[in-house]
Coordinates of C-alpha atoms and ligand atoms in Angstrom, one line a residue:
X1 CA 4.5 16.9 -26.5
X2 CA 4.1 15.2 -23.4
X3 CA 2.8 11.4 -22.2
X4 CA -0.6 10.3 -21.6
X5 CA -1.0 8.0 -18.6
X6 CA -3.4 5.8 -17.5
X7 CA -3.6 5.0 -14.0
X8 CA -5.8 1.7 -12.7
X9 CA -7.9 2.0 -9.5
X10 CA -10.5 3.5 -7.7
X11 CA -9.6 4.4 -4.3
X12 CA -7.4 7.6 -2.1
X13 CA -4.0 5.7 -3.3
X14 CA -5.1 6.5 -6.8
X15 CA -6.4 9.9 -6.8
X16 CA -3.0 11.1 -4.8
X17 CA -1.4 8.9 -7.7
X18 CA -3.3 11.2 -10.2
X19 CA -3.0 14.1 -8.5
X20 CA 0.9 14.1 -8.1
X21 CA 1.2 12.7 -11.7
X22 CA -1.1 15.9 -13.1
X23 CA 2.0 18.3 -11.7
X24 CA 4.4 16.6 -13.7
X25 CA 6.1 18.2 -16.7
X26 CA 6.5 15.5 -19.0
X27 CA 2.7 14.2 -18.8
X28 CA 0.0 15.9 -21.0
X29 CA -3.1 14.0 -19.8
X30 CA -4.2 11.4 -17.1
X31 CA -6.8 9.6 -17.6
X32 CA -7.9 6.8 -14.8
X33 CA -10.0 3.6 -14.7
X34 CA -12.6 3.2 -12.7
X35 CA -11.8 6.3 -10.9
X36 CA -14.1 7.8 -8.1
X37 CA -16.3 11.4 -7.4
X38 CA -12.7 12.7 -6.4
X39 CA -10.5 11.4 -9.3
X40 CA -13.3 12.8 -11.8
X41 CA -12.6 16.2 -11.3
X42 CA -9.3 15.9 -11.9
X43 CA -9.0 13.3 -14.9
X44 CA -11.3 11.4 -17.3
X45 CA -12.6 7.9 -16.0
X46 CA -13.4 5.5 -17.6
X47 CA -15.7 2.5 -16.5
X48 CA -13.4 -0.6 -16.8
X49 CA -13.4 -2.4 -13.2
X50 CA -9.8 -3.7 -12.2
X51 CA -10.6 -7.1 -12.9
X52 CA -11.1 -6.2 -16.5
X53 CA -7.4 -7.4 -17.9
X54 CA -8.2 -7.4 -21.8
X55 CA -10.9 -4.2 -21.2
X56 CA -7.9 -2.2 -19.5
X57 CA -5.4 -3.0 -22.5
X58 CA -7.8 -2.0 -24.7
X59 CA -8.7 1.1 -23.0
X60 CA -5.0 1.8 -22.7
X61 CA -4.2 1.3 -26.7
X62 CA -7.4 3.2 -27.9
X63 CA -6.5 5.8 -25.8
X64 CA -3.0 6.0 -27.0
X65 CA -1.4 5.8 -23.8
X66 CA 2.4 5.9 -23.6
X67 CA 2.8 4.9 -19.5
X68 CA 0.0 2.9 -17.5
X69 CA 0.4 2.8 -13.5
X70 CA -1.4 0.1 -12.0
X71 CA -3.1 0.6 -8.1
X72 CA -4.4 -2.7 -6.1
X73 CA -2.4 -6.2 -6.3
X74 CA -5.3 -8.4 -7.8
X75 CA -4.7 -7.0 -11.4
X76 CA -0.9 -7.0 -10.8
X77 CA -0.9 -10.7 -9.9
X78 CA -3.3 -12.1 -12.7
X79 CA -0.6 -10.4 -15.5
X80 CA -1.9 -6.7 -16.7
X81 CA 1.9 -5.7 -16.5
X82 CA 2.1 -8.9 -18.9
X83 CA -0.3 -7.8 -21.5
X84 CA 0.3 -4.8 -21.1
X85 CA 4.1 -5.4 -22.0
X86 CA 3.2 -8.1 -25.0
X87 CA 0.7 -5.0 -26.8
X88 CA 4.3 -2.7 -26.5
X89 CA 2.6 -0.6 -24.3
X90 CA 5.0 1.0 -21.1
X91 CA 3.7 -0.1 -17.0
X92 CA 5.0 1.0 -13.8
X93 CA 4.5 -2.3 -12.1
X94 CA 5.5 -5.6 -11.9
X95 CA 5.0 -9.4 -14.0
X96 CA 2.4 -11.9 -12.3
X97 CA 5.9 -13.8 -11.9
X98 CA 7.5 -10.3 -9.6
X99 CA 3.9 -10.0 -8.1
X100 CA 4.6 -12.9 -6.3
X101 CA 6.6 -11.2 -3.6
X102 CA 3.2 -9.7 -2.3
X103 CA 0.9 -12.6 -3.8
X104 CA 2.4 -15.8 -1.9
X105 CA 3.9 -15.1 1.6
X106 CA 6.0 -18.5 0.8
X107 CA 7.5 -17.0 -2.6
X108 CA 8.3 -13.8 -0.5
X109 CA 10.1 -15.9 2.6
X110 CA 12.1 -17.7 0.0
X111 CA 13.1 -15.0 -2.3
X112 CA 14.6 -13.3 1.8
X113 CA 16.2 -16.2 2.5
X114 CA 18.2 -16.6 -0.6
X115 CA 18.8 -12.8 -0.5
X116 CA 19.8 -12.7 3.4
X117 CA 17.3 -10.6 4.3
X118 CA 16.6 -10.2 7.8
X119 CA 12.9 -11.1 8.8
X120 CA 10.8 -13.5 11.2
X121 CA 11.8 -17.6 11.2
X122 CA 9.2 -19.4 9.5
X123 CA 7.9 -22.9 8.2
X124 CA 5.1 -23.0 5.4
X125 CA 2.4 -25.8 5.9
X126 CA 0.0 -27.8 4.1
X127 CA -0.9 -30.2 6.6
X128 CA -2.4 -29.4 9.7
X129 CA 0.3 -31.8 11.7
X130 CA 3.7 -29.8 10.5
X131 CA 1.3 -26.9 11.2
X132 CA 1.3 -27.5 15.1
X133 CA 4.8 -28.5 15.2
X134 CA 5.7 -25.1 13.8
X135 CA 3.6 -23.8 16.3
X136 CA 5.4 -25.3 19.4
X137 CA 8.4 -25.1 17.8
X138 CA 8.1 -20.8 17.0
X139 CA 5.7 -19.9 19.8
X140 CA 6.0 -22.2 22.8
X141 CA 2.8 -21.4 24.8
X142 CA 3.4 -17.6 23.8
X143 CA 2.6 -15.5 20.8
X144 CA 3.1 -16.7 17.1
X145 CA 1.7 -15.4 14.2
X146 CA -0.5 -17.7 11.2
X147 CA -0.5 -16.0 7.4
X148 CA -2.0 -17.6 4.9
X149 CA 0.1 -17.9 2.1
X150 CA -2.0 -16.6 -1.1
X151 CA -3.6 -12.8 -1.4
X152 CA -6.5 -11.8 1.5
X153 CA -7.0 -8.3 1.2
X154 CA -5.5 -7.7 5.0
X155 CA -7.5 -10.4 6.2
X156 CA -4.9 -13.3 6.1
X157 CA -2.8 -12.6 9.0
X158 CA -3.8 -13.8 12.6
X159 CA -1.0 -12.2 15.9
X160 CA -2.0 -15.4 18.0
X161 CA -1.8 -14.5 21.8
X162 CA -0.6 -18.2 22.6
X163 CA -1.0 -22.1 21.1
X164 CA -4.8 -22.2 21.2
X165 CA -5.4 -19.3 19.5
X166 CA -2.8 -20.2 16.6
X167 CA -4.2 -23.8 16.4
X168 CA -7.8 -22.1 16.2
X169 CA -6.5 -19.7 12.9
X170 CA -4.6 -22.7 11.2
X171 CA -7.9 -24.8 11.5
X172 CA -9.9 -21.9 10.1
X173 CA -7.7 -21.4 7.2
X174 CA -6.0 -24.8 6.3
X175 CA -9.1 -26.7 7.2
X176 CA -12.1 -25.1 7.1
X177 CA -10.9 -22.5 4.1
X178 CA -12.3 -19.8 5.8
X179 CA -10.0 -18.1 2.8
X180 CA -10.5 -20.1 -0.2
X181 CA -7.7 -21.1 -1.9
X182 CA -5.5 -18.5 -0.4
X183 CA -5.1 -20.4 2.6
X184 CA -4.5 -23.7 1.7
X185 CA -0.8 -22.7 2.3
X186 CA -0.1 -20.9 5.8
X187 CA 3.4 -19.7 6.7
X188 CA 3.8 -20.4 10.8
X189 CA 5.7 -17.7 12.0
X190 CA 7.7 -16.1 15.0
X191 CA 6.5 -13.4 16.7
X192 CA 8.5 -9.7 16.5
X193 CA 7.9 -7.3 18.4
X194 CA 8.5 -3.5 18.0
X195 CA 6.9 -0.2 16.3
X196 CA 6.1 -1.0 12.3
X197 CA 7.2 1.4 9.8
X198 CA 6.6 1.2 5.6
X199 CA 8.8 2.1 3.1
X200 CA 7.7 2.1 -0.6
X201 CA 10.8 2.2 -3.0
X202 CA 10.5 2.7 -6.8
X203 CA 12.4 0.2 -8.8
X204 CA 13.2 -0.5 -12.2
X205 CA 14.9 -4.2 -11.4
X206 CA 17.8 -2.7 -11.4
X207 CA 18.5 0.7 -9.3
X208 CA 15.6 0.7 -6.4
X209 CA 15.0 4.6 -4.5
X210 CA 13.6 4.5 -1.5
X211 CA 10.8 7.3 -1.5
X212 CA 10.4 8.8 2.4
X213 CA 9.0 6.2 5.1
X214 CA 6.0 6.7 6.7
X215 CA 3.5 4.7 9.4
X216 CA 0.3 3.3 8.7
X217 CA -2.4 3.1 11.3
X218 CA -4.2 -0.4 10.5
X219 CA -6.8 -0.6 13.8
X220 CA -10.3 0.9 13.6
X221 CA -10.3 2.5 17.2
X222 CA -7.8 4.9 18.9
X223 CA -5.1 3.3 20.9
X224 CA -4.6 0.6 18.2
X225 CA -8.1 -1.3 19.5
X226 CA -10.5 -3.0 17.1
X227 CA -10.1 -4.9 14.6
X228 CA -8.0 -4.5 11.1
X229 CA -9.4 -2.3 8.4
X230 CA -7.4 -1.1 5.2
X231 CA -6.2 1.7 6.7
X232 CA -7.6 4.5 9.1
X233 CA -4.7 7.1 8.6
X234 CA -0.9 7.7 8.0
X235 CA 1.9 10.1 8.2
X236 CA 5.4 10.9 7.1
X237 CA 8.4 11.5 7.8
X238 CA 8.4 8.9 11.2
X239 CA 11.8 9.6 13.6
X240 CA 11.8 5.9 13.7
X241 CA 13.6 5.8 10.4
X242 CA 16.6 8.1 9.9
X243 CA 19.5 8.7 7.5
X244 CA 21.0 6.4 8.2
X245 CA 18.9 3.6 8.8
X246 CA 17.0 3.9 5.7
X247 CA 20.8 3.8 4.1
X248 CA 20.6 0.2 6.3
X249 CA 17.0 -0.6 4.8
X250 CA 18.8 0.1 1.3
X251 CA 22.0 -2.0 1.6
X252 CA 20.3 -4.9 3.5
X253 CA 16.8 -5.4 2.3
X254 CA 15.8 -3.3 -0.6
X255 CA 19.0 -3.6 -2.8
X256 CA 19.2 -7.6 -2.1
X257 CA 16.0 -8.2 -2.6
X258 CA 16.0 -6.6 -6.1
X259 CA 18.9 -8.2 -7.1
X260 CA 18.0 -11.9 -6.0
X261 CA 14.6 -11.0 -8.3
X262 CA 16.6 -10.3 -11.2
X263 CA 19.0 -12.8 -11.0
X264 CA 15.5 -15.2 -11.2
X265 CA 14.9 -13.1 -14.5
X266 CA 11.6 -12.0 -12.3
X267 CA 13.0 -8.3 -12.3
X268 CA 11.1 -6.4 -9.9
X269 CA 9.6 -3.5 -12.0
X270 CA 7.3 -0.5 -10.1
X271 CA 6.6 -0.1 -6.6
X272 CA 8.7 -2.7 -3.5
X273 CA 6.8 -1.9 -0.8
X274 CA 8.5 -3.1 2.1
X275 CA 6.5 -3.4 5.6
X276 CA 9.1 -3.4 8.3
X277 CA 9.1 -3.7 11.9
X278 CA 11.6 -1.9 14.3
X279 CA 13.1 -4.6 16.3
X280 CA 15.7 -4.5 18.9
X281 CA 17.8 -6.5 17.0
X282 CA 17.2 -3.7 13.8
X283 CA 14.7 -3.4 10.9
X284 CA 13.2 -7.1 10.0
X285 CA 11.0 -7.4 6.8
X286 CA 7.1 -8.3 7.9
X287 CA 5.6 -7.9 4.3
X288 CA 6.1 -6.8 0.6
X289 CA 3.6 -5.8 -1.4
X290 CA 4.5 -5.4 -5.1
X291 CA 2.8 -2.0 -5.3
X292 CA 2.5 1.6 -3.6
X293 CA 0.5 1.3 0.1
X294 CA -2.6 2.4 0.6
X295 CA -3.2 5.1 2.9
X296 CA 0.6 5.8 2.6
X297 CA 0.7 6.6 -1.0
X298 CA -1.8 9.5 0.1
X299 CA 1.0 11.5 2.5
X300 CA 4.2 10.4 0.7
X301 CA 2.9 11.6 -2.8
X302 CA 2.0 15.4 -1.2
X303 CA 5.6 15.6 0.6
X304 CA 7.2 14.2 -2.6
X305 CA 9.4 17.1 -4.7
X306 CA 10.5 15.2 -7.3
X307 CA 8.1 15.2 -10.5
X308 CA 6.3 11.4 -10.0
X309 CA 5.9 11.4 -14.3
X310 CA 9.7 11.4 -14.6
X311 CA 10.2 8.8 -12.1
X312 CA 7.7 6.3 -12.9
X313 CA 8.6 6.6 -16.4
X314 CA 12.1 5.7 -15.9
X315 CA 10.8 2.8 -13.9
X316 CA 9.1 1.4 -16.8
X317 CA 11.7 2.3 -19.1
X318 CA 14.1 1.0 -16.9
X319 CA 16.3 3.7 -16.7
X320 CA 16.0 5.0 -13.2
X321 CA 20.0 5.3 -12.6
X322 CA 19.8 8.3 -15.1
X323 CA 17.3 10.3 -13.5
X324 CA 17.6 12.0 -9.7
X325 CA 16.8 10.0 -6.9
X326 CA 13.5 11.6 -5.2
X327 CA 13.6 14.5 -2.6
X328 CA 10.7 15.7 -0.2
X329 CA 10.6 17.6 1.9
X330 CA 8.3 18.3 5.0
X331 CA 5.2 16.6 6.4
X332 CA 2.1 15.2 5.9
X333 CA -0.8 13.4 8.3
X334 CA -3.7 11.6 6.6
X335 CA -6.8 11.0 8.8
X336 CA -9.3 8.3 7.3
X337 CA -13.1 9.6 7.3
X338 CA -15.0 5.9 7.5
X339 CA -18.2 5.1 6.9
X340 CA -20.2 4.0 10.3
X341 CA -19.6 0.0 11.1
X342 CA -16.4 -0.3 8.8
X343 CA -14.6 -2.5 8.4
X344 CA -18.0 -4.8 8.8
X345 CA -21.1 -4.3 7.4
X346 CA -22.0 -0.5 6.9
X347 CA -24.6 2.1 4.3
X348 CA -23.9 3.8 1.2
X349 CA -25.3 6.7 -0.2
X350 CA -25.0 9.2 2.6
X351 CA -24.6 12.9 0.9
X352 CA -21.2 14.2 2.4
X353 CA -21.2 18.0 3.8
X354 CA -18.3 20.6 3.3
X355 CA -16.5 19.1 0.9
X356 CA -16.2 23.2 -0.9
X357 CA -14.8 24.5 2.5
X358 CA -12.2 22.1 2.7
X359 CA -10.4 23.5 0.3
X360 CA -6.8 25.4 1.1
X361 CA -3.6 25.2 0.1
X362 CA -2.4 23.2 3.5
X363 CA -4.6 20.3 2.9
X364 CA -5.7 17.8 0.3
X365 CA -9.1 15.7 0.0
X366 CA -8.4 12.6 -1.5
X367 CA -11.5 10.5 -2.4
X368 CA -11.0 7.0 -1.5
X369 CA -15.5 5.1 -1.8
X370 CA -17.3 8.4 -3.2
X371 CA -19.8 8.4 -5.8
X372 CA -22.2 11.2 -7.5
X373 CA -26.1 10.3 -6.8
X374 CA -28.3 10.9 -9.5
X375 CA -28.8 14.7 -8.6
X376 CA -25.1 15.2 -9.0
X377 CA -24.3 15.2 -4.9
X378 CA -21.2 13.4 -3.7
X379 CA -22.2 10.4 -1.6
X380 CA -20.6 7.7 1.0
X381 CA -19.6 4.5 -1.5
X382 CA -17.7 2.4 0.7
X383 CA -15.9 2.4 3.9
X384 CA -13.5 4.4 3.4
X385 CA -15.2 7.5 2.4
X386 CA -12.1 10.2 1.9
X387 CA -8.3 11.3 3.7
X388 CA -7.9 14.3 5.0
X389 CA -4.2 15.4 4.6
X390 CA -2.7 18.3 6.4
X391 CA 0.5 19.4 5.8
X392 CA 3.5 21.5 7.4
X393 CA 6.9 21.8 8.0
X394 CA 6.3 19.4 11.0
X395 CA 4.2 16.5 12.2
X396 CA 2.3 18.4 14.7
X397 CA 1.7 21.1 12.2
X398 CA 0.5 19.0 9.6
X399 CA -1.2 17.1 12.0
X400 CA -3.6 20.0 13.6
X401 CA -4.2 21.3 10.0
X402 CA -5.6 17.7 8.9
X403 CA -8.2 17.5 11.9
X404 CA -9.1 21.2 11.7
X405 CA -9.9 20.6 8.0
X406 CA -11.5 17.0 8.8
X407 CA -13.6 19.1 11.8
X408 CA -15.6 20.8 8.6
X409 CA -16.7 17.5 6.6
X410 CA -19.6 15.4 7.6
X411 CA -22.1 13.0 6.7
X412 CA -24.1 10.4 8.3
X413 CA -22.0 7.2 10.7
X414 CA -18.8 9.2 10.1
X415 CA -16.2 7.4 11.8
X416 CA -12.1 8.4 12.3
X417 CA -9.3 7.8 14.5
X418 CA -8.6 11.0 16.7
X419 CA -5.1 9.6 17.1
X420 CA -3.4 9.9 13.9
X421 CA 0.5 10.6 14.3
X422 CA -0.3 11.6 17.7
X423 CA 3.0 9.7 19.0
X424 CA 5.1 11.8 16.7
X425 CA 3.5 15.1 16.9
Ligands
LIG1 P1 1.4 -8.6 7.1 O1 0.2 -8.6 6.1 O2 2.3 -9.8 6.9 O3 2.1 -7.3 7.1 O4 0.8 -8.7 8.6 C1 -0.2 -7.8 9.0 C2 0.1 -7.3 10.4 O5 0.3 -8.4 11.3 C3 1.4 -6.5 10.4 O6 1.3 -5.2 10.1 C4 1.8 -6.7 11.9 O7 1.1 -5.8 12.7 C5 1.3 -8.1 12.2 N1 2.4 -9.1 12.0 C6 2.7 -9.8 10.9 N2 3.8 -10.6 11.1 C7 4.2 -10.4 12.3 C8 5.2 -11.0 13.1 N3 6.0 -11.9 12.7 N4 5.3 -10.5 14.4 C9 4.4 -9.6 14.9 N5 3.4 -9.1 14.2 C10 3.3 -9.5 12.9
LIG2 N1 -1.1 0.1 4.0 C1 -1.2 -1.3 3.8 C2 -1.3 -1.7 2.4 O1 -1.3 -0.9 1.5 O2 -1.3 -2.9 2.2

């Protein structure tokens, strides 16, 4: 008899969750809340939003689940892996109190510090005064960077081109709030420079495995122009991490930072997502997040060998050291199919065409905002609609195979980058 899981979400990073965990030997059934048009054909949903904490417990225990896995970082930091752990039932993913690596920037800069891990300088403010001092003091008349300290959903981070522009984005977040509550502590910080790369690493709290790096493509328009979405593609492997310098990322940021959370009795348990950037001076940490990335997840999943059951279990059990560390093998490209005017304001509802003809055995469809109208077509539900993933022995294989198969879908305002792992291919 094998495990029933339950995995929480809705979007692309939880149907390639699904879908990996479905070819796993040890689990029986999957069952995910809320799910989406994709997810559904593949696993029972069931309609419990995210924010739901008691609903999800509930759903988990009536539905005798032995392992939950938990998506987005908003459920994460207000305790489901608590109450999920107090009602005895297993989670792949982290206390409110280990949550707090992705859910206060501050929290995150300290626990590097303490650990020696290399990443920007920075000073966290509260009042606006330190706040321009920091900015003199890090950016000069040149580039610094302003983060609110609390959780923004990607919107909390302003690359200032020079002192006007940082002093404008510290007054909008420490004085005017244009982030609630999330900004009324903003990390000043120097400015890196150098190609970004993410690695998401499983962890028990203990042993921490590294699953293969990949790049995330942030901007709405080609080129990097535009402004920030949640993702409009990704791809993996990237040549900008090798061998040997994820066996650097390992021994001088992953492994420290786990251990400096344990030692706090705030053992990191589920996914360290670390978001590096590719300095001259080597690898410096821009980011963690407490849980797997999103588009990411969606092209390290499909190159993963290992069986994802096994490993997450072990992660919740916390006996990763006695199962194999994961192997993949070849490559993946993800392209993002958008809904017109995302990342502002854009429609729902449009029916979506040649979603049957995408199917082959080179590509995936993951369904990130899908929905079935009332006459049972799949519609546009968000902005971002679905990925495309090709995949191949190399980039540029996988890569030609993700647009060919992108080429056939279609529905009203589509938008997608035509530059997805481009560099690399
Ligand atoms: P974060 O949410 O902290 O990863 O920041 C979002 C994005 O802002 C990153 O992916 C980078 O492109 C950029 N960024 C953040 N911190 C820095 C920094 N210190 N130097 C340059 N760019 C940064
Ligand atoms: N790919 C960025 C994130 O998941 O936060």
């Amino acid at each position: 008899m094998g495990i029933r899981v339950l995995v929480i979400g809705g979007g692309g990073r939880e149907h390639a969750i699904v879908w990996k965990l479905r070819q796993s030997e040890i689990v029986d059934s999957v069952i995910c809340s809320p799910g989406n048009a994709g997810i559904e054909g593949i696993a029972d949903c069931f309609p419990v939003p995210v924010s739901d904490l008691e609903g999800l417990v509930e759903l988990a225990r009536s539905e005798r689940i032995d392992l939950v896995v938990v998506g987005p970082e908003d459920p994460l930091a207000a305790g489901i892996a608590d109450l999920l752990t107090d009602a005895g039932i297993p989670v792949a993913g982290p206390s409110a109190a280990a949550a707090r690596i992705e859910a206060s920037k501050s929290f995150a800069k300290e626990i590097m510090i303490a650990a020696a891990v290399p990443t920007a300088r920075s000073i966290t403010v509260t009042k606006r005064d330190a706040g321009i001092d920091a900015i003199r003091e890090f950016g000069g008349d040149g580039p610094v960077v302003i983060k609110v300290d609390g959780l923004a959903a990607g919107k909390g981070v302003v690359v200032a081109a020079n002192a006007a522009e940082a002093i404008g984005a510290l007054d909008a977040f420490l004085v005017d709030r244009t982030m609630g509550l999330a900004g009324s502590s903003v990390v000043i910080e120097e400015f890196l420079e150098g190609p970004e790369v993410s690695v998401l690493a499983l962890t028990d709290g203990t042993t921490i495995y590294p699953l293969t790096p990949s790049c995330d493509y942030k901007r709405a328009l080609d080129e990097d122009k535009g402004p920030n979405t949640g993702g409009m593609g990704a791809y993996t492997p990237t040549r900008l991490v090798d061998d040997a310098m994820l066996q650097r990322i390992q021994t001088t940021i992953l492994q420290p930072v786990i251990d400096e959370m344990a030692r706090r009795d705030t053992p990191m348990r589920g996914v360290l997502y670390a978001g590096l950037i590719m300095t001259t001076d080597g690898p410096q940490v821009l980011e963690f997040n407490a849980r797997f990335g999103d588009p990411e997840t969606q092209v390290v999943l499909p190159t993963l060998e290992s069986d994802l059951g096994i490993l997450l279990e072990a992660v919740a059990k916390g006996s990763l050291a006695h199962v194999p560390a994961p192997v993949a093998s070849g490559a993946a490209v993800g392209v993002i199919l958008a809904s017109g005017g995302y990342p502002s304001s854009y429609g729902k509802g449009m029916p979506i065409a040649g979603l049957d003809a995408a199917a082959d055995e080179d590509m995936i469809l993951f369904h990130a905002g899908t929905a079935k109208n009332n006459d049972g077509v799949v519609v546009t539900n968000g902005g971002r609609v679905l990925t495309v993933v090709g995949l191949g022995e190399t980039i540029a294989a996988a890569r030609e195979r993700a647009y060919t198969a992108a080429n056939g879908i279609t529905f009203d305002g589509l938008q997608r980058r035509e530059d997805i792992a481009l560099r690399e291919a």
